[in-house]
Short mmCIF file of C-alpha atoms in Angstrom, two decimals:
data_model
loop_
_atom_site.label_atom_id
_atom_site.label_comp_id
_atom_site.label_asym_id
_atom_site.label_seq_id
_atom_site.Cartn_x
_atom_site.Cartn_y
_atom_site.Cartn_z
CA MET A 1 76.03 -16.27 137.84
CA ILE A 2 73.38 -15.89 140.53
CA ALA A 3 71.98 -12.36 141.15
CA GLU A 4 73.09 -11.44 144.59
CA SER A 5 69.71 -9.80 145.36
CA PHE A 6 67.87 -13.01 144.90
CA PRO A 7 66.64 -13.84 148.35
CA GLY A 8 68.23 -17.29 149.35
CA ALA A 9 70.81 -16.50 146.76
CA SER A 10 73.76 -17.95 149.14
CA LEU A 11 71.45 -21.38 149.36
CA LEU A 12 72.65 -22.10 145.82
CA ARG A 13 76.26 -21.73 146.60
CA ILE A 14 77.11 -25.10 146.76
CA ASP A 15 79.87 -27.88 145.42
CA PRO A 16 77.75 -29.43 142.89
CA LYS A 17 80.01 -32.67 143.10
CA ALA A 18 80.07 -33.15 146.39
CA GLU A 19 76.57 -32.52 146.81
CA THR A 20 75.44 -35.08 144.39
CA ASP A 21 77.83 -37.52 146.05
CA ARG A 22 76.44 -37.17 149.06
CA ILE A 23 72.30 -37.20 147.78
CA VAL A 24 73.23 -40.51 145.46
CA ALA A 25 75.24 -42.21 148.87
CA GLY A 26 71.84 -41.19 150.67
CA ILE A 27 69.39 -42.36 147.99
CA ARG A 28 71.37 -45.78 148.00
CA ASP A 29 71.36 -46.52 151.81
CA ILE A 30 67.70 -45.46 151.83
CA VAL A 31 66.36 -47.69 149.17
CA PHE A 32 68.56 -50.60 149.42
CA ASN A 33 69.55 -51.02 153.60
CA GLN A 34 66.39 -49.17 155.10
CA LEU A 35 63.69 -49.76 152.55
CA ARG A 36 65.30 -53.19 151.33
CA ARG A 37 63.99 -52.27 147.84
CA ARG A 38 65.61 -53.42 144.94
CA GLY A 39 64.96 -50.10 142.94
CA ALA A 40 62.69 -47.33 142.25
CA VAL A 41 59.83 -46.38 140.15
CA ILE A 42 59.76 -42.30 139.23
CA GLY A 43 57.50 -40.42 138.13
CA VAL A 44 58.75 -38.12 135.79
CA SER A 45 56.76 -34.99 134.70
CA GLY A 46 59.34 -33.53 131.93
CA GLY A 47 59.96 -30.74 134.27
CA ILE A 48 63.59 -29.94 136.09
CA ASP A 49 62.60 -31.48 139.49
CA SER A 50 61.70 -35.01 138.50
CA SER A 51 64.37 -35.12 135.91
CA VAL A 52 66.93 -34.36 138.25
CA VAL A 53 65.70 -36.95 140.49
CA ALA A 54 65.40 -39.46 138.14
CA PHE A 55 69.23 -38.58 137.28
CA LEU A 56 70.13 -39.02 140.82
CA CYS A 57 68.46 -42.45 141.25
CA ALA A 58 69.64 -43.86 138.14
CA ARG A 59 73.27 -43.06 139.18
CA ALA A 60 72.52 -44.21 142.77
CA LEU A 61 70.82 -47.41 141.87
CA GLY A 62 71.88 -48.18 138.42
CA SER A 63 69.20 -47.17 135.42
CA ASP A 64 68.20 -50.90 135.29
CA ARG A 65 66.53 -50.49 138.58
CA ILE A 66 64.63 -47.59 137.83
CA GLN A 67 61.07 -47.67 136.45
CA ILE A 68 60.27 -44.24 134.68
CA LEU A 69 56.36 -43.50 135.01
CA PHE A 70 54.78 -40.63 133.02
CA THR A 71 51.21 -39.71 133.91
CA PRO A 72 50.00 -37.05 131.73
CA GLU A 73 46.21 -35.97 131.98
CA ALA A 74 43.77 -34.42 129.21
CA GLU A 75 45.43 -30.68 130.22
CA SER A 76 49.10 -31.62 130.29
CA SER A 77 51.32 -29.99 127.74
CA PRO A 78 52.71 -32.51 125.08
CA ASP A 79 55.93 -30.89 125.92
CA SER A 80 55.80 -32.67 129.19
CA LEU A 81 55.81 -36.15 127.85
CA ARG A 82 58.26 -35.40 124.83
CA LEU A 83 60.91 -34.01 127.30
CA GLY A 84 60.08 -37.17 129.95
CA ARG A 85 60.65 -39.22 127.38
CA MET A 86 63.96 -37.54 126.55
CA VAL A 87 64.98 -38.38 130.32
CA ALA A 88 64.19 -41.72 130.02
CA ASP A 89 66.11 -42.20 126.65
CA MET A 90 69.32 -40.57 128.19
CA LEU A 91 69.10 -42.78 131.07
CA LYS A 92 68.10 -46.02 128.91
CA ALA A 93 65.71 -46.46 131.57
CA ARG A 94 62.47 -48.55 131.39
CA SER A 95 59.38 -46.33 131.18
CA ALA A 96 55.55 -46.39 131.18
CA VAL A 97 52.90 -44.02 130.10
CA GLU A 98 49.64 -44.06 132.48
CA ASP A 99 47.03 -41.57 131.22
CA ILE A 100 45.32 -40.44 134.43
CA SER A 101 42.61 -38.07 132.88
CA GLN A 102 39.81 -40.73 133.49
CA ILE A 103 40.98 -41.22 137.12
CA LEU A 104 41.16 -37.17 137.47
CA GLU A 105 37.55 -37.32 135.86
CA GLY A 106 36.14 -39.80 137.99
CA ALA A 107 37.56 -38.07 141.07
CA GLY A 108 35.39 -34.74 139.81
CA CYS A 109 38.95 -32.85 139.67
CA TYR A 110 38.11 -30.60 136.45
CA LYS A 111 34.27 -30.36 137.57
CA ARG A 112 35.25 -29.08 141.14
CA ARG A 113 38.44 -26.66 139.50
CA ASP A 114 35.90 -25.61 137.06
CA GLU A 115 33.10 -24.75 139.60
CA ALA A 116 35.93 -23.09 141.77
CA ILE A 117 36.54 -20.77 139.01
CA ARG A 118 33.36 -20.02 138.49
CA LEU A 119 33.25 -18.17 141.92
CA VAL A 120 35.51 -15.34 140.67
CA VAL A 121 34.87 -15.83 136.86
CA PRO A 122 30.86 -16.38 136.52
CA GLU A 123 30.97 -16.88 132.73
CA TYR A 124 33.54 -19.49 133.07
CA GLY A 125 32.77 -22.39 131.21
CA GLU A 126 33.57 -25.33 127.97
CA ASN A 127 36.34 -24.20 126.01
CA TYR A 128 37.83 -21.82 128.40
CA LYS A 129 41.08 -21.96 129.47
CA SER A 130 42.70 -21.25 132.65
CA LYS A 131 45.89 -20.88 134.41
CA ILE A 132 47.04 -19.72 138.45
CA VAL A 133 49.24 -16.97 138.38
CA LEU A 134 51.54 -15.42 141.08
CA PRO A 135 53.72 -12.07 140.79
CA SER A 136 57.33 -12.69 140.07
CA ALA A 137 58.97 -14.61 142.73
CA TYR A 138 61.85 -12.18 141.98
CA ASP A 139 59.61 -9.02 143.09
CA ALA A 140 60.10 -9.96 146.90
CA SER A 141 58.40 -6.49 148.42
CA ARG A 142 55.44 -7.88 146.66
CA TYR A 143 52.86 -10.41 148.22
CA SER A 144 52.51 -13.82 146.73
CA ILE A 145 48.75 -13.13 145.90
CA PHE A 146 47.19 -15.53 143.38
CA SER A 147 45.49 -14.80 140.05
CA ILE A 148 43.65 -16.44 137.53
CA VAL A 149 44.04 -15.83 134.08
CA VAL A 150 41.17 -16.92 131.84
CA GLN A 151 40.89 -17.17 128.24
CA SER A 152 37.44 -17.19 126.42
CA PRO A 153 36.92 -19.29 123.27
CA ASP A 154 37.11 -16.21 121.29
CA GLY A 155 40.77 -15.66 122.60
CA LYS A 156 40.21 -12.87 125.19
CA THR A 157 42.31 -13.08 128.15
CA ARG A 158 41.29 -11.48 131.53
CA LYS A 159 43.14 -11.80 134.93
CA VAL A 160 41.15 -12.02 138.25
CA ARG A 161 42.51 -11.98 141.60
CA LEU A 162 41.36 -15.28 143.52
CA SER A 163 39.28 -14.97 146.56
CA PRO A 164 40.20 -17.10 149.41
CA GLU A 165 37.33 -19.48 148.94
CA ALA A 166 38.06 -19.90 145.11
CA TYR A 167 41.89 -20.38 145.63
CA LEU A 168 41.79 -23.14 148.25
CA ALA A 169 38.73 -24.78 146.30
CA ILE A 170 40.84 -24.72 142.97
CA VAL A 171 44.07 -26.16 144.98
CA ALA A 172 41.87 -28.94 146.36
CA ALA A 173 40.29 -29.70 143.26
CA THR A 174 43.66 -30.02 141.41
CA ASN A 175 45.61 -31.64 144.24
CA PHE A 176 44.36 -34.60 142.39
CA LYS A 177 46.96 -34.21 140.08
CA GLN A 178 50.47 -34.86 141.52
CA ARG A 179 51.22 -30.88 141.98
CA PRO A 180 53.25 -31.12 138.91
CA ALA A 181 55.51 -27.75 138.33
CA ARG A 182 54.57 -26.43 135.27
CA MET B 1 31.14 7.78 155.86
CA PRO B 2 33.90 9.03 158.56
CA LEU B 3 35.21 5.70 160.45
CA GLU B 4 36.74 6.25 164.29
CA MET B 5 40.28 4.76 163.17
CA ALA B 6 40.58 3.27 166.84
CA SER B 7 37.54 0.90 166.12
CA VAL B 8 39.22 0.04 162.53
CA THR B 9 42.09 -0.91 164.69
CA GLN B 10 40.23 -2.97 167.10
CA GLN B 11 38.31 -4.65 164.44
CA VAL B 12 41.59 -5.28 162.33
CA ARG B 13 43.04 -6.89 165.61
CA ALA B 14 40.08 -9.23 166.11
CA PHE B 15 40.11 -10.07 162.56
CA ILE B 16 43.91 -11.54 162.94
CA VAL B 17 43.69 -12.82 166.45
CA GLN B 18 40.53 -14.88 165.57
CA ASN B 19 41.90 -16.29 162.29
CA TYR B 20 45.57 -16.54 162.47
CA LEU B 21 45.97 -16.76 166.25
CA PHE B 22 43.32 -18.79 167.01
CA ASP B 23 42.12 -16.43 170.02
CA ARG B 24 45.33 -16.41 171.50
CA GLY B 25 46.52 -12.91 170.96
CA ASP B 26 47.91 -11.71 174.08
CA GLN B 27 51.18 -11.32 172.58
CA LEU B 28 50.19 -9.39 169.54
CA THR B 29 51.60 -5.97 169.41
CA ASP B 30 50.10 -3.75 166.94
CA ASP B 31 53.61 -2.94 165.49
CA GLN B 32 54.55 -6.56 164.98
CA SER B 33 55.57 -7.99 161.73
CA PHE B 34 53.03 -10.62 160.38
CA LEU B 35 55.68 -11.84 158.26
CA GLU B 36 58.65 -12.04 160.53
CA SER B 37 56.58 -13.43 163.03
CA GLY B 38 55.08 -16.36 160.64
CA ILE B 39 51.53 -15.22 161.35
CA ILE B 40 50.15 -14.96 158.07
CA ASP B 41 50.88 -17.08 154.64
CA SER B 42 49.95 -16.73 151.33
CA THR B 43 46.47 -17.97 152.03
CA GLY B 44 46.45 -15.63 155.05
CA VAL B 45 47.31 -12.71 153.11
CA LEU B 46 44.23 -13.65 150.51
CA GLU B 47 41.89 -13.93 153.17
CA LEU B 48 43.03 -10.58 154.71
CA VAL B 49 42.45 -8.84 151.52
CA ALA B 50 38.95 -9.89 151.20
CA PHE B 51 38.30 -9.07 154.87
CA LEU B 52 39.57 -5.57 154.37
CA GLU B 53 37.62 -5.20 150.88
CA LYS B 54 34.38 -6.51 152.06
CA THR B 55 34.26 -4.88 155.64
CA TYR B 56 35.39 -1.46 154.47
CA GLY B 57 33.92 -1.62 150.89
CA ILE B 58 36.99 -0.93 149.34
CA ALA B 59 39.02 -2.15 146.04
CA ILE B 60 42.64 -2.93 146.91
CA ASP B 61 44.87 -2.62 143.73
CA ASP B 62 47.64 -5.62 143.04
CA ASP B 63 49.94 -2.63 143.35
CA GLU B 64 48.83 -1.85 146.90
CA LEU B 65 49.36 -5.53 148.13
CA ILE B 66 52.73 -4.78 149.40
CA PRO B 67 53.89 -5.49 153.13
CA GLU B 68 54.17 -1.58 153.85
CA ASN B 69 50.07 -1.72 153.60
CA LEU B 70 49.60 -4.98 155.20
CA ASP B 71 52.38 -6.15 157.41
CA SER B 72 51.02 -5.06 161.02
CA ILE B 73 47.99 -3.75 162.74
CA ASP B 74 49.50 -0.21 162.61
CA ARG B 75 50.19 -0.65 158.69
CA ILE B 76 46.62 -1.61 157.87
CA SER B 77 45.35 0.83 160.14
CA LYS B 78 47.06 3.83 158.46
CA PHE B 79 46.38 1.96 154.63
CA LEU B 80 42.96 2.08 155.58
CA LYS B 81 42.82 5.55 156.69
CA SER B 82 44.16 6.72 153.22
CA LYS B 83 41.85 4.29 151.51
CA LEU B 84 38.78 5.67 153.45
CA SER B 85 39.80 9.57 153.67
#
Protein backbone atom coordinates (compact mmCIF):
# COMPACT_ATOMS: atom_id res chain seq x y z
CA MET A 1 0.00 0.00 0.00
CA ILE A 2 1.41 3.34 -1.03
CA ALA A 3 1.21 6.06 1.58
CA GLU A 4 -1.33 8.66 0.50
CA SER A 5 0.89 11.43 1.79
CA PHE A 6 3.74 10.64 -0.59
CA PRO A 7 3.92 13.32 -3.30
CA GLY A 8 2.88 11.89 -6.63
CA ALA A 9 1.45 8.72 -5.09
CA SER A 10 -1.44 8.86 -7.57
CA LEU A 11 1.02 8.47 -10.46
CA LEU A 12 1.82 4.98 -9.20
CA ARG A 13 -1.80 3.86 -9.31
CA ILE A 14 -1.55 1.99 -12.61
CA ASP A 15 -2.87 -1.22 -14.09
CA PRO A 16 0.44 -3.16 -14.20
CA LYS A 17 -0.72 -5.67 -16.80
CA ALA A 18 -2.07 -3.05 -19.20
CA GLU A 19 0.95 -0.80 -18.69
CA THR A 20 3.39 -3.67 -19.32
CA ASP A 21 1.56 -4.63 -22.52
CA ARG A 22 1.63 -1.03 -23.70
CA ILE A 23 5.38 -0.62 -23.05
CA VAL A 24 6.22 -4.01 -24.59
CA ALA A 25 4.29 -3.12 -27.75
CA GLY A 26 6.14 0.20 -27.84
CA ILE A 27 9.58 -1.44 -27.53
CA ARG A 28 8.72 -3.89 -30.31
CA ASP A 29 7.59 -1.10 -32.60
CA ILE A 30 10.61 1.10 -31.89
CA VAL A 31 13.25 -1.64 -32.28
CA PHE A 32 11.81 -3.65 -35.17
CA ASN A 33 9.88 -1.04 -37.16
CA GLN A 34 11.38 2.37 -36.46
CA LEU A 35 15.02 1.50 -35.83
CA ARG A 36 14.98 -1.70 -37.93
CA ARG A 37 17.27 -3.50 -35.53
CA ARG A 38 17.20 -7.18 -34.61
CA GLY A 39 17.54 -6.75 -30.86
CA ALA A 40 18.93 -4.68 -28.02
CA VAL A 41 22.01 -4.37 -25.85
CA ILE A 42 21.02 -3.53 -22.29
CA GLY A 43 23.34 -2.20 -19.62
CA VAL A 44 22.32 -3.85 -16.36
CA SER A 45 23.57 -2.38 -13.09
CA GLY A 46 21.87 -4.73 -10.68
CA GLY A 47 19.53 -1.92 -9.67
CA ILE A 48 15.80 -1.87 -10.10
CA ASP A 49 15.57 0.41 -13.16
CA SER A 50 17.83 -1.46 -15.56
CA SER A 51 16.48 -4.80 -14.30
CA VAL A 52 12.95 -3.74 -15.22
CA VAL A 53 14.18 -2.57 -18.62
CA ALA A 54 15.89 -5.92 -19.20
CA PHE A 55 12.74 -7.86 -18.34
CA LEU A 56 10.58 -5.62 -20.52
CA CYS A 57 12.99 -5.96 -23.45
CA ALA A 58 13.15 -9.74 -23.04
CA ARG A 59 9.39 -9.89 -23.10
CA ALA A 60 9.14 -7.57 -26.08
CA LEU A 61 11.97 -8.91 -28.22
CA GLY A 62 12.66 -12.38 -26.85
CA SER A 63 15.53 -13.41 -24.58
CA ASP A 64 17.58 -14.54 -27.56
CA ARG A 65 17.43 -11.03 -29.04
CA ILE A 66 18.89 -9.20 -26.08
CA GLN A 67 22.51 -8.90 -24.98
CA ILE A 68 23.08 -7.89 -21.39
CA LEU A 69 26.15 -5.87 -20.54
CA PHE A 70 27.65 -5.36 -17.08
CA THR A 71 30.00 -2.40 -16.70
CA PRO A 72 31.47 -2.56 -13.21
CA GLU A 73 34.19 -0.15 -12.11
CA ALA A 74 36.63 0.04 -9.23
CA GLU A 75 34.08 1.50 -6.82
CA SER A 76 31.06 -0.58 -7.76
CA SER A 77 29.52 -2.70 -5.06
CA PRO A 78 30.09 -6.42 -5.72
CA ASP A 79 26.34 -6.77 -5.20
CA SER A 80 25.76 -4.92 -8.48
CA LEU A 81 27.35 -7.65 -10.57
CA ARG A 82 25.87 -10.43 -8.47
CA LEU A 83 22.34 -9.03 -8.82
CA GLY A 84 22.87 -8.25 -12.49
CA ARG A 85 23.90 -11.84 -13.16
CA MET A 86 20.72 -13.01 -11.46
CA VAL A 87 18.73 -10.95 -13.97
CA ALA A 88 20.62 -12.47 -16.91
CA ASP A 89 20.23 -15.98 -15.48
CA MET A 90 16.51 -15.58 -14.91
CA LEU A 91 16.06 -14.34 -18.46
CA LYS A 92 18.46 -16.94 -19.90
CA ALA A 93 20.01 -14.07 -21.83
CA ARG A 94 23.56 -13.66 -23.07
CA SER A 95 25.72 -11.43 -20.90
CA ALA A 96 29.21 -9.96 -20.89
CA VAL A 97 31.34 -8.10 -18.35
CA GLU A 98 33.28 -5.01 -19.39
CA ASP A 99 35.20 -3.47 -16.50
CA ILE A 100 35.28 0.29 -17.15
CA SER A 101 37.71 1.25 -14.35
CA GLN A 102 40.57 1.93 -16.77
CA ILE A 103 38.34 4.08 -18.96
CA LEU A 104 37.25 6.15 -15.95
CA GLU A 105 40.81 6.38 -14.68
CA GLY A 106 42.02 7.49 -18.12
CA ALA A 107 39.34 10.17 -18.33
CA GLY A 108 40.40 11.52 -14.94
CA CYS A 109 37.09 10.62 -13.32
CA TYR A 110 38.42 9.56 -9.92
CA LYS A 111 41.10 12.26 -9.81
CA ARG A 112 38.69 15.08 -10.69
CA ARG A 113 36.10 13.76 -8.26
CA ASP A 114 38.65 13.61 -5.43
CA GLU A 115 39.84 17.13 -6.20
CA ALA A 116 36.26 18.37 -6.06
CA ILE A 117 35.70 16.66 -2.70
CA ARG A 118 38.81 18.38 -1.34
CA LEU A 119 37.10 21.74 -1.99
CA VAL A 120 34.91 20.98 1.02
CA VAL A 121 36.96 18.28 2.83
CA PRO A 122 40.61 19.33 2.40
CA GLU A 123 42.05 16.26 4.15
CA TYR A 124 40.28 13.87 1.76
CA GLY A 125 42.89 11.51 0.36
CA GLU A 126 43.77 7.94 -0.42
CA ASN A 127 41.83 5.22 1.36
CA TYR A 128 39.04 7.65 2.15
CA LYS A 129 35.52 6.75 1.10
CA SER A 130 32.70 9.08 0.18
CA LYS A 131 29.14 9.22 -0.97
CA ILE A 132 26.74 12.00 -1.84
CA VAL A 133 23.56 12.02 0.21
CA LEU A 134 20.23 13.80 0.15
CA PRO A 135 17.69 14.26 2.92
CA SER A 136 14.89 11.72 2.72
CA ALA A 137 12.70 12.24 -0.34
CA TYR A 138 9.72 11.57 1.93
CA ASP A 139 10.34 14.80 3.77
CA ALA A 140 8.85 17.12 1.17
CA SER A 141 9.17 20.14 3.45
CA ARG A 142 12.98 20.08 3.06
CA TYR A 143 15.02 21.14 0.08
CA SER A 144 17.07 18.48 -1.66
CA ILE A 145 20.38 19.84 -0.47
CA PHE A 146 23.36 17.67 -1.30
CA SER A 147 25.86 16.72 1.35
CA ILE A 148 28.85 14.45 1.21
CA VAL A 149 29.59 11.80 3.81
CA VAL A 150 33.29 11.11 4.08
CA GLN A 151 34.88 8.20 5.89
CA SER A 152 38.54 8.48 6.83
CA PRO A 153 40.86 5.44 6.84
CA ASP A 154 40.44 5.13 10.62
CA GLY A 155 36.69 4.75 10.17
CA LYS A 156 35.51 8.17 11.31
CA THR A 157 32.69 9.65 9.25
CA ARG A 158 31.84 13.26 8.72
CA LYS A 159 28.98 14.88 6.81
CA VAL A 160 29.55 18.19 5.03
CA ARG A 161 27.16 20.23 2.92
CA LEU A 162 28.49 20.66 -0.61
CA SER A 163 29.30 24.04 -2.03
CA PRO A 164 27.81 24.68 -5.49
CA GLU A 165 31.30 24.48 -7.02
CA ALA A 166 32.09 21.15 -5.35
CA TYR A 167 28.69 19.70 -6.19
CA LEU A 168 28.88 20.62 -9.88
CA ALA A 169 32.48 19.38 -10.15
CA ILE A 170 31.60 16.04 -8.54
CA VAL A 171 28.60 15.58 -10.81
CA ALA A 172 30.69 16.45 -13.85
CA ALA A 173 33.49 14.07 -12.84
CA THR A 174 31.23 11.16 -12.02
CA ASN A 175 29.05 11.63 -15.09
CA PHE A 176 31.66 9.48 -16.82
CA LYS A 177 30.01 6.69 -14.93
CA GLN A 178 26.63 5.92 -16.44
CA ARG A 179 24.63 7.71 -13.74
CA PRO A 180 23.98 4.46 -11.90
CA ALA A 181 21.23 4.49 -9.31
CA ARG A 182 22.88 3.27 -6.17
CA MET B 1 26.41 45.45 12.31
CA PRO B 2 22.89 46.77 11.72
CA LEU B 3 21.79 46.03 8.20
CA GLU B 4 19.28 48.10 6.36
CA MET B 5 16.61 45.53 5.48
CA ALA B 6 15.49 47.41 2.40
CA SER B 7 18.98 47.10 0.97
CA VAL B 8 19.16 43.42 1.92
CA THR B 9 15.96 42.86 -0.03
CA GLN B 10 17.52 44.71 -2.95
CA GLN B 11 20.70 42.60 -2.83
CA VAL B 12 18.79 39.33 -2.67
CA ARG B 13 16.57 40.41 -5.54
CA ALA B 14 19.62 41.36 -7.60
CA PHE B 15 21.20 37.94 -6.96
CA ILE B 16 18.05 36.05 -7.94
CA VAL B 17 17.46 38.13 -11.06
CA GLN B 18 21.06 37.93 -12.19
CA ASN B 19 21.54 34.20 -11.62
CA TYR B 20 18.17 32.61 -12.28
CA LEU B 21 16.28 35.06 -14.47
CA PHE B 22 19.29 36.15 -16.52
CA ASP B 23 18.61 39.81 -15.84
CA ARG B 24 14.96 39.62 -16.88
CA GLY B 25 13.36 40.20 -13.51
CA ASP B 26 10.57 42.63 -14.38
CA GLN B 27 7.87 40.08 -13.52
CA LEU B 28 9.32 38.85 -10.24
CA THR B 29 7.35 39.95 -7.19
CA ASP B 30 8.75 39.87 -3.66
CA ASP B 31 6.23 37.26 -2.51
CA GLN B 32 6.53 34.98 -5.56
CA SER B 33 7.34 31.34 -4.76
CA PHE B 34 10.61 30.24 -6.39
CA LEU B 35 9.53 26.60 -6.30
CA GLU B 36 6.08 27.17 -7.76
CA SER B 37 7.40 29.34 -10.55
CA GLY B 38 10.29 26.96 -11.25
CA ILE B 39 12.89 29.68 -10.74
CA ILE B 40 15.28 27.69 -8.56
CA ASP B 41 16.25 24.02 -8.84
CA SER B 42 18.30 21.94 -6.40
CA THR B 43 21.61 23.33 -7.64
CA GLY B 44 20.11 26.81 -7.38
CA VAL B 45 19.28 26.29 -3.72
CA LEU B 46 22.91 25.32 -3.05
CA GLU B 47 24.04 28.51 -4.78
CA LEU B 48 21.52 30.64 -2.92
CA VAL B 49 22.61 29.22 0.44
CA ALA B 50 26.28 29.76 -0.40
CA PHE B 51 25.51 33.35 -1.47
CA LEU B 52 23.64 34.15 1.75
CA GLU B 53 26.30 32.59 3.99
CA LYS B 54 29.11 34.40 2.24
CA THR B 55 27.44 37.78 1.77
CA TYR B 56 26.04 38.09 5.28
CA GLY B 57 28.64 36.07 7.17
CA ILE B 58 26.11 33.65 8.59
CA ALA B 59 25.97 29.87 8.97
CA ILE B 60 22.71 28.28 7.91
CA ASP B 61 21.85 24.97 9.60
CA ASP B 62 20.44 22.03 7.66
CA ASP B 63 17.25 22.43 9.68
CA GLU B 64 16.84 25.94 8.32
CA LEU B 65 16.96 24.83 4.70
CA ILE B 66 13.22 24.87 4.24
CA PRO B 67 10.98 26.73 1.79
CA GLU B 68 9.55 28.72 4.69
CA ASN B 69 12.91 30.49 4.95
CA LEU B 70 14.06 30.60 1.35
CA ASP B 71 11.20 30.34 -1.13
CA SER B 72 10.66 34.02 -1.97
CA ILE B 73 12.45 37.32 -1.67
CA ASP B 74 10.18 38.25 1.24
CA ARG B 75 10.87 35.01 3.07
CA ILE B 76 14.62 35.31 2.61
CA SER B 77 14.55 38.89 3.91
CA LYS B 78 12.55 37.82 6.94
CA PHE B 79 14.87 34.88 7.54
CA LEU B 80 17.96 37.06 7.24
CA LYS B 81 16.46 39.59 9.60
CA SER B 82 16.06 36.90 12.28
CA LYS B 83 19.54 35.53 11.62
CA LEU B 84 21.20 38.92 11.78
CA SER B 85 19.37 40.38 14.76
